[in-house]
Amino acid sequence: KKLLIIIFIFTANISFVYAKNTAISLACMPPEGTLEESIQNSYVSAIEGAFLKAGHYVSDRQRLEKLMKEIILQQSSGMVDETSAAAEAGKIMKVDYLVAVILNDWTERRTMFAEVDGEIENYYIYSDKIRITIKVIEVETSRIIAQEDFQGNKLDRPSKLANKIVKKMDKQLQKHFKKKR
């Protein structure tokens, strides 16, 4: 009897350790922010790749954008904004979640002091920074179920920053789904 209890506890612990993460179906919305469009698109592509790498199902962003434009054109009354068009397009594409990506850049200036010939002089060091904000929005309810902000250097590879932020985001998503069960 003790042996059966030990086996049961051991098996239960292993199943919790190796429990699979919940995979979601998502599509990235057109990016927003202050970066130029080509850079924004490279970051969003990297984010899509990071979500795929994390085991999620990612729908084609260009298809979502075309559907959104078509929905806005069909609703010429002006009653449809980009957000509701995205939700409608998400329903048509049968995705459960939309991912909003906001990319902003700025230049950070730091003052450094150095002693030159016995005198203290100040120097300015400039570095280009980027802030990435990702929001995962439930299509059915338009609720934000997860959000993550990340700051990095503009010179970093998009895939490096995308992998970091999606890894953090995925932890939030898994907590959300565990609460839901």
Backbone as CSV, one residue per row, in Angstrom:
resi,resn,N_x,N_y,N_z,CA_x,CA_y,CA_z,C_x,C_y,C_z
1,LYS,0.824,-1.186,0.000,0.000,0.000,0.000,0.879,1.266,0.000
2,LYS,1.934,1.276,0.802,2.841,2.425,0.844,3.527,2.611,-0.505
3,LEU,3.880,1.509,-1.132,4.532,1.569,-2.433,3.604,2.207,-3.470
4,LEU,2.333,1.877,-3.459,1.370,2.479,-4.384,1.235,3.980,-4.149
5,ILE,1.217,4.394,-2.914,1.117,5.817,-2.591,2.359,6.556,-3.089
6,ILE,3.530,5.982,-2.879,4.776,6.595,-3.334,4.784,6.713,-4.858
7,ILE,4.356,5.653,-5.542,4.306,5.671,-7.011,3.331,6.739,-7.494
8,PHE,2.175,6.838,-6.831,1.184,7.847,-7.209,1.748,9.258,-7.038
9,ILE,2.373,9.536,-5.917,2.930,10.869,-5.655,4.034,11.185,-6.661
10,PHE,4.881,10.216,-6.926,5.962,10.403,-7.883,5.401,10.698,-9.277
11,THR,4.397,9.948,-9.699,3.786,10.148,-11.020,3.104,11.511,-11.101
12,ALA,2.404,11.890,-10.045,1.720,13.186,-10.041,2.725,14.334,-10.142
13,ASN,3.837,14.227,-9.415,4.858,15.274,-9.472,5.472,15.379,-10.859
14,ILE,5.736,14.257,-11.486,6.317,14.266,-12.836,5.345,14.907,-13.819
15,SER,4.058,14.599,-13.710,3.094,15.166,-14.649,2.989,16.681,-14.502
16,PHE,3.170,17.221,-13.288,3.150,18.673,-13.117,4.398,19.312,-13.703
17,VAL,5.528,18.666,-13.542,6.782,19.201,-14.050,6.772,19.231,-15.577
18,TYR,6.248,18.170,-16.188,6.267,18.062,-17.636,4.936,18.419,-18.283
19,ALA,4.080,19.141,-17.582,2.794,19.537,-18.155,3.040,20.470,-19.336
20,LYS,2.282,20.260,-20.380,2.447,21.075,-21.574,1.829,22.444,-21.368
21,ASN,2.458,23.424,-21.982,1.891,24.763,-21.964,0.697,24.807,-22.898
22,THR,-0.220,25.691,-22.619,-1.377,25.877,-23.472,-0.952,26.671,-24.696
23,ALA,-1.216,26.116,-25.873,-0.909,26.817,-27.116,-2.133,27.627,-27.516
24,ILE,-1.893,28.846,-28.006,-2.994,29.692,-28.435,-2.854,30.004,-29.921
25,SER,-3.967,30.355,-30.539,-3.922,30.815,-31.929,-4.010,32.333,-31.907
26,LEU,-3.086,32.983,-32.599,-2.999,34.434,-32.542,-2.608,35.011,-33.892
27,ALA,-2.822,36.303,-34.007,-2.366,37.062,-35.171,-1.895,38.419,-34.670
28,CYS,-0.784,38.880,-35.223,-0.264,40.193,-34.849,-0.964,41.273,-35.661
29,MET,-1.393,42.299,-34.970,-2.007,43.457,-35.625,-0.908,44.311,-36.253
30,PRO,-1.287,45.241,-37.135,-0.261,46.139,-37.687,0.433,46.897,-36.552
31,PRO,1.753,47.051,-36.643,2.490,47.693,-35.550,2.169,49.176,-35.441
32,GLU,2.413,49.696,-34.249,2.233,51.124,-33.969,3.531,51.641,-33.365
33,GLY,3.687,52.953,-33.352,4.830,53.536,-32.664,5.605,54.512,-33.515
34,THR,6.756,54.930,-32.993,7.548,55.987,-33.618,8.646,55.480,-34.549
35,LEU,8.905,54.190,-34.563,9.939,53.658,-35.460,9.453,53.692,-36.900
36,GLU,10.397,53.732,-37.840,9.986,53.705,-39.241,9.398,52.332,-39.587
37,GLU,8.531,52.314,-40.583,7.705,51.145,-40.886,8.523,49.882,-41.163
38,SER,9.610,49.985,-41.893,10.392,48.787,-42.221,10.986,48.151,-40.957
39,ILE,11.416,48.974,-40.019,11.968,48.451,-38.757,10.849,47.841,-37.926
40,GLN,9.688,48.500,-37.886,8.542,47.946,-37.166,8.187,46.564,-37.707
41,ASN,8.150,46.435,-39.019,7.797,45.146,-39.623,8.808,44.052,-39.289
42,SER,10.087,44.406,-39.219,11.083,43.395,-38.863,10.918,42.940,-37.418
43,TYR,10.561,43.866,-36.528,10.314,43.489,-35.132,9.072,42.618,-34.998
44,VAL,8.004,42.980,-35.708,6.772,42.187,-35.622,7.009,40.788,-36.184
45,SER,7.760,40.678,-37.268,8.103,39.355,-37.810,8.894,38.533,-36.800
46,ALA,9.819,39.194,-36.110,10.603,38.503,-35.081,9.707,38.059,-33.924
47,ILE,8.731,38.884,-33.559,7.799,38.535,-32.479,6.929,37.354,-32.900
48,GLU,6.468,37.359,-34.152,5.693,36.212,-34.658,6.530,34.935,-34.577
49,GLY,7.791,35.037,-34.985,8.687,33.885,-34.915,8.905,33.403,-33.491
50,ALA,9.008,34.341,-32.553,9.196,33.969,-31.146,7.954,33.270,-30.590
51,PHE,6.759,33.730,-30.987,5.536,33.047,-30.556,5.471,31.636,-31.156
52,LEU,5.875,31.485,-32.403,5.934,30.145,-33.018,6.902,29.246,-32.264
53,LYS,8.061,29.793,-31.958,9.095,29.052,-31.228,8.592,28.619,-29.848
54,ALA,7.706,29.448,-29.249,7.147,29.135,-27.930,6.014,28.104,-28.023
55,GLY,5.661,27.683,-29.243,4.657,26.632,-29.412,3.251,27.113,-29.702
56,HIS,3.095,28.378,-30.072,1.771,28.911,-30.366,1.496,28.866,-31.870
57,TYR,0.229,29.021,-32.235,-0.185,29.030,-33.636,-0.307,30.480,-34.079
58,VAL,0.423,30.843,-35.132,0.459,32.229,-35.584,-0.122,32.307,-36.994
59,SER,-1.139,33.165,-37.148,-1.742,33.385,-38.463,-1.018,34.501,-39.194
60,ASP,-1.207,34.544,-40.489,-0.510,35.487,-41.348,-0.953,36.928,-41.101
61,ARG,-0.013,37.776,-40.772,-0.296,39.176,-40.464,-0.797,39.945,-41.680
62,GLN,-0.216,39.683,-42.862,-0.644,40.389,-44.065,-2.104,40.081,-44.386
63,ARG,-2.519,38.848,-44.156,-3.922,38.472,-44.386,-4.839,39.229,-43.419
64,LEU,-4.422,39.340,-42.164,-5.196,40.082,-41.177,-5.340,41.542,-41.601
65,GLU,-4.241,42.157,-42.060,-4.282,43.555,-42.484,-5.224,43.742,-43.674
66,LYS,-5.178,42.817,-44.641,-6.073,42.915,-45.803,-7.529,42.799,-45.375
67,LEU,-7.808,41.867,-44.485,-9.177,41.715,-43.995,-9.638,42.969,-43.249
68,MET,-8.761,43.542,-42.440,-9.115,44.761,-41.710,-9.456,45.886,-42.671
69,LYS,-8.638,46.068,-43.707,-8.893,47.127,-44.690,-10.222,46.888,-45.403
70,GLU,-10.485,45.636,-45.749,-11.736,45.292,-46.431,-12.942,45.566,-45.538
71,ILE,-12.842,45.221,-44.280,-13.946,45.459,-43.330,-14.191,46.961,-43.183
72,ILE,-13.129,47.737,-43.091,-13.271,49.190,-42.960,-13.908,49.775,-44.225
73,LEU,-13.500,49.272,-45.407,-14.095,49.748,-46.659,-15.578,49.393,-46.765
74,GLN,-15.929,48.188,-46.361,-17.325,47.748,-46.449,-18.217,48.541,-45.507
75,GLN,-17.678,48.954,-44.408,-18.450,49.733,-43.435,-18.185,51.219,-43.686
76,SER,-18.611,51.703,-44.800,-18.313,53.087,-45.188,-19.018,54.119,-44.307
77,SER,-19.847,53.662,-43.392,-20.549,54.588,-42.508,-19.612,55.257,-41.520
78,GLY,-18.390,54.744,-41.398,-17.431,55.318,-40.460,-17.624,54.837,-39.037
79,MET,-18.499,53.880,-38.837,-18.779,53.363,-37.500,-17.753,52.321,-37.049
80,VAL,-16.929,51.848,-37.981,-15.953,50.812,-37.658,-14.577,51.452,-37.543
81,ASP,-13.929,51.275,-36.399,-12.570,51.761,-36.242,-11.612,50.587,-36.444
82,GLU,-10.328,50.872,-36.363,-9.322,49.843,-36.614,-9.391,48.706,-35.597
83,THR,-9.701,49.024,-34.356,-9.761,48.005,-33.307,-10.895,47.021,-33.549
84,SER,-12.093,47.540,-33.844,-13.216,46.630,-34.089,-13.035,45.882,-35.403
85,ALA,-12.389,46.510,-36.396,-12.092,45.819,-37.652,-11.109,44.676,-37.395
86,ALA,-10.138,44.907,-36.519,-9.179,43.847,-36.177,-9.881,42.695,-35.478
87,ALA,-10.800,43.006,-34.563,-11.539,41.951,-33.861,-12.382,41.142,-34.842
88,GLU,-13.050,41.829,-35.764,-13.873,41.141,-36.769,-12.995,40.282,-37.674
89,ALA,-11.850,40.813,-38.093,-10.924,40.051,-38.936,-10.388,38.842,-38.180
90,GLY,-10.118,39.013,-36.883,-9.654,37.896,-36.058,-10.684,36.783,-35.989
91,LYS,-11.955,37.157,-35.885,-13.027,36.152,-35.866,-13.094,35.414,-37.197
92,ILE,-12.969,36.167,-38.298,-13.005,35.542,-39.630,-11.839,34.572,-39.792
93,MET,-10.672,34.953,-39.288,-9.482,34.102,-39.410,-9.462,32.978,-38.373
94,LYS,-10.437,32.986,-37.466,-10.553,31.973,-36.422,-9.347,31.949,-35.479
95,VAL,-8.870,33.154,-35.145,-7.840,33.253,-34.118,-8.513,33.667,-32.822
96,ASP,-7.971,33.206,-31.722,-8.546,33.521,-30.420,-7.977,34.804,-29.823
97,TYR,-6.774,35.189,-30.267,-6.092,36.337,-29.670,-5.430,37.188,-30.741
98,LEU,-5.447,38.484,-30.505,-4.715,39.429,-31.338,-3.556,39.973,-30.505
99,VAL,-2.452,40.239,-31.172,-1.281,40.765,-30.487,-1.007,42.168,-31.013
100,ALA,-1.101,43.143,-30.116,-0.775,44.522,-30.460,0.692,44.751,-30.122
101,VAL,1.424,45.329,-31.059,2.854,45.582,-30.869,3.097,47.084,-31.040
102,ILE,3.625,47.712,-29.994,3.926,49.137,-30.031,5.435,49.290,-29.872
103,LEU,6.057,49.976,-30.828,7.513,50.133,-30.856,7.874,51.612,-30.854
104,ASN,8.538,52.050,-29.816,8.948,53.446,-29.717,10.455,53.528,-29.506
105,ASP,11.060,54.551,-30.095,12.497,54.742,-29.927,12.775,56.134,-29.384
106,TRP,13.925,56.276,-28.766,14.383,57.552,-28.249,15.888,57.478,-28.082
107,THR,16.481,58.628,-27.917,17.918,58.705,-27.676,18.129,59.083,-26.220
108,GLU,18.944,58.291,-25.559,19.247,58.537,-24.149,20.597,59.232,-24.065
109,ARG,20.654,60.270,-23.237,21.905,61.013,-23.071,22.363,60.868,-21.629
110,ARG,23.598,60.417,-21.471,24.190,60.302,-20.132,25.418,61.194,-20.056
111,THR,25.617,61.743,-18.901,26.777,62.593,-18.685,27.859,61.786,-17.985
112,MET,29.048,61.837,-18.533,30.203,61.171,-17.935,31.216,62.258,-17.559
113,PHE,31.858,62.071,-16.438,32.862,63.027,-15.987,34.231,62.366,-16.049
114,ALA,35.206,63.137,-16.496,36.569,62.618,-16.579,37.546,63.738,-16.201
115,GLU,38.651,63.318,-15.625,39.676,64.292,-15.253,40.675,64.376,-16.391
116,VAL,40.830,65.577,-16.925,41.769,65.814,-18.017,42.682,66.959,-17.590
117,ASP,43.990,66.663,-17.511,44.990,67.659,-17.109,44.619,68.344,-15.801
118,GLY,44.146,67.542,-14.867,43.830,68.063,-13.541,42.481,68.753,-13.432
119,GLU,41.759,68.876,-14.536,40.443,69.508,-14.512,39.358,68.469,-14.816
120,ILE,38.208,68.645,-14.200,37.082,67.750,-14.433,36.280,68.273,-15.623
121,GLU,36.108,67.414,-16.614,35.309,67.772,-17.791,34.170,66.774,-17.919
122,ASN,33.081,67.259,-18.490,31.966,66.343,-18.688,31.804,66.032,-20.177
123,TYR,31.394,64.807,-20.427,31.173,64.320,-21.781,29.771,63.731,-21.847
124,TYR,29.179,63.790,-23.011,27.862,63.203,-23.195,27.980,61.940,-24.028
125,ILE,27.321,60.922,-23.556,27.270,59.659,-24.293,25.825,59.456,-24.717
126,TYR,25.624,59.257,-26.001,24.284,59.068,-26.549,24.097,57.604,-26.944
127,SER,22.928,57.066,-26.633,22.618,55.705,-27.083,21.159,55.653,-27.528
128,ASP,20.947,54.944,-28.620,19.591,54.796,-29.157,18.910,53.633,-28.465
129,LYS,17.736,53.891,-27.932,16.983,52.892,-27.175,15.672,52.573,-27.887
130,ILE,15.101,51.441,-27.512,13.804,51.034,-28.048,12.960,50.471,-26.913
131,ARG,11.676,50.777,-26.954,10.724,50.206,-25.993,9.697,49.421,-26.805
132,ILE,9.534,48.164,-26.431,8.554,47.297,-27.085,7.459,46.994,-26.073
133,THR,6.232,47.254,-26.455,5.082,46.896,-25.636,4.248,45.901,-26.432
134,ILE,3.957,44.770,-25.812,3.123,43.755,-26.455,1.903,43.528,-25.573
135,LYS,0.736,43.543,-26.218,-0.513,43.250,-25.524,-1.188,42.083,-26.233
136,VAL,-1.592,41.079,-25.473,-2.358,39.968,-26.029,-3.818,40.223,-25.677
137,ILE,-4.638,40.339,-26.719,-6.040,40.729,-26.565,-6.934,39.573,-26.993
138,GLU,-7.866,39.210,-26.131,-8.820,38.152,-26.451,-9.812,38.688,-27.482
139,VAL,-9.956,38.002,-28.616,-10.815,38.471,-29.697,-12.278,38.548,-29.252
140,GLU,-12.733,37.536,-28.570,-14.151,37.446,-28.194,-14.586,38.572,-27.261
141,THR,-13.737,38.952,-26.301,-14.127,39.930,-25.279,-13.403,41.269,-25.393
142,SER,-12.371,41.355,-26.215,-11.504,42.538,-26.353,-10.758,42.861,-25.065
143,ARG,-10.618,41.890,-24.181,-9.868,42.088,-22.935,-8.386,41.829,-23.161
144,ILE,-7.568,42.648,-22.522,-6.123,42.412,-22.536,-5.858,41.344,-21.484
145,ILE,-5.318,40.201,-21.905,-5.056,39.130,-20.936,-3.609,39.091,-20.495
146,ALA,-2.736,39.751,-21.262,-1.322,39.813,-20.880,-0.700,41.037,-21.541
147,GLN,0.242,41.649,-20.843,0.962,42.783,-21.397,2.376,42.761,-20.854
148,GLU,3.308,43.091,-21.709,4.707,43.113,-21.296,5.407,44.283,-21.977
149,ASP,6.239,44.986,-21.223,7.061,46.074,-21.746,8.519,45.651,-21.642
150,PHE,9.285,46.037,-22.633,10.699,45.687,-22.627,11.484,46.833,-23.241
151,GLN,12.611,47.161,-22.640,13.490,48.184,-23.191,14.812,47.552,-23.571
152,GLY,15.337,47.988,-24.691,16.622,47.464,-25.136,17.342,48.496,-25.976
153,ASN,18.463,48.091,-26.512,19.233,48.959,-27.398,18.744,48.775,-28.824
154,LYS,18.681,49.870,-29.544,18.191,49.833,-30.920,19.109,48.987,-31.811
155,LEU,20.356,48.831,-31.409,21.304,48.061,-32.216,21.162,46.545,-32.018
156,ASP,20.419,46.130,-30.985,20.213,44.694,-30.766,19.398,44.107,-31.913
157,ARG,19.643,42.840,-32.197,18.863,42.153,-33.228,17.408,42.058,-32.795
158,PRO,16.461,42.280,-33.714,15.045,42.152,-33.362,14.698,40.790,-32.772
159,SER,15.293,39.724,-33.296,14.964,38.384,-32.796,15.415,38.206,-31.343
160,LYS,16.529,38.829,-30.969,17.015,38.739,-29.591,16.018,39.378,-28.622
161,LEU,15.585,40.601,-28.948,14.623,41.291,-28.093,13.269,40.588,-28.110
162,ALA,12.842,40.116,-29.281,11.545,39.435,-29.401,11.520,38.162,-28.565
163,ASN,12.579,37.379,-28.616,12.622,36.144,-27.830,12.545,36.430,-26.337
164,LYS,13.239,37.471,-25.878,13.204,37.822,-24.455,11.798,38.218,-24.020
165,ILE,11.167,39.088,-24.796,9.862,39.593,-24.376,8.780,38.522,-24.494
166,VAL,8.834,37.682,-25.517,7.815,36.631,-25.673,7.987,35.566,-24.601
167,LYS,9.220,35.302,-24.200,9.451,34.343,-23.114,8.784,34.834,-21.829
168,LYS,8.946,36.129,-21.522,8.291,36.709,-20.351,6.774,36.722,-20.528
169,MET,6.328,37.046,-21.727,4.898,37.095,-22.031,4.265,35.721,-21.890
170,ASP,4.970,34.699,-22.324,4.440,33.335,-22.277,4.185,32.893,-20.834
171,LYS,5.018,33.331,-19.911,4.793,33.005,-18.496,3.468,33.603,-18.022
172,GLN,3.203,34.845,-18.416,1.925,35.476,-18.064,0.744,34.721,-18.667
173,LEU,0.900,34.326,-19.930,-0.185,33.598,-20.607,-0.486,32.283,-19.909
174,GLN,0.557,31.551,-19.551,0.343,30.251,-18.899,-0.327,30.425,-17.533
175,LYS,0.055,31.483,-16.794,-0.618,31.768,-15.517,-2.086,32.072,-15.738
176,HIS,-2.379,32.828,-16.795,-3.760,33.177,-17.132,-4.582,31.912,-17.395
177,PHE,-4.010,30.987,-18.157,-4.755,29.773,-18.506,-4.899,28.829,-17.328
178,LYS,-3.915,28.829,-16.431,-4.037,27.994,-15.228,-5.155,28.508,-14.330
179,LYS,-5.300,29.851,-14.228,-6.378,30.434,-13.437,-7.737,30.105,-14.059
180,LYS,-7.769,30.093,-15.387,-9.018,29.877,-16.118,-9.571,28.465,-15.922
181,ARG,-8.662,27.512,-15.717,-9.085,26.101,-15.589,-9.824,25.821,-14.341
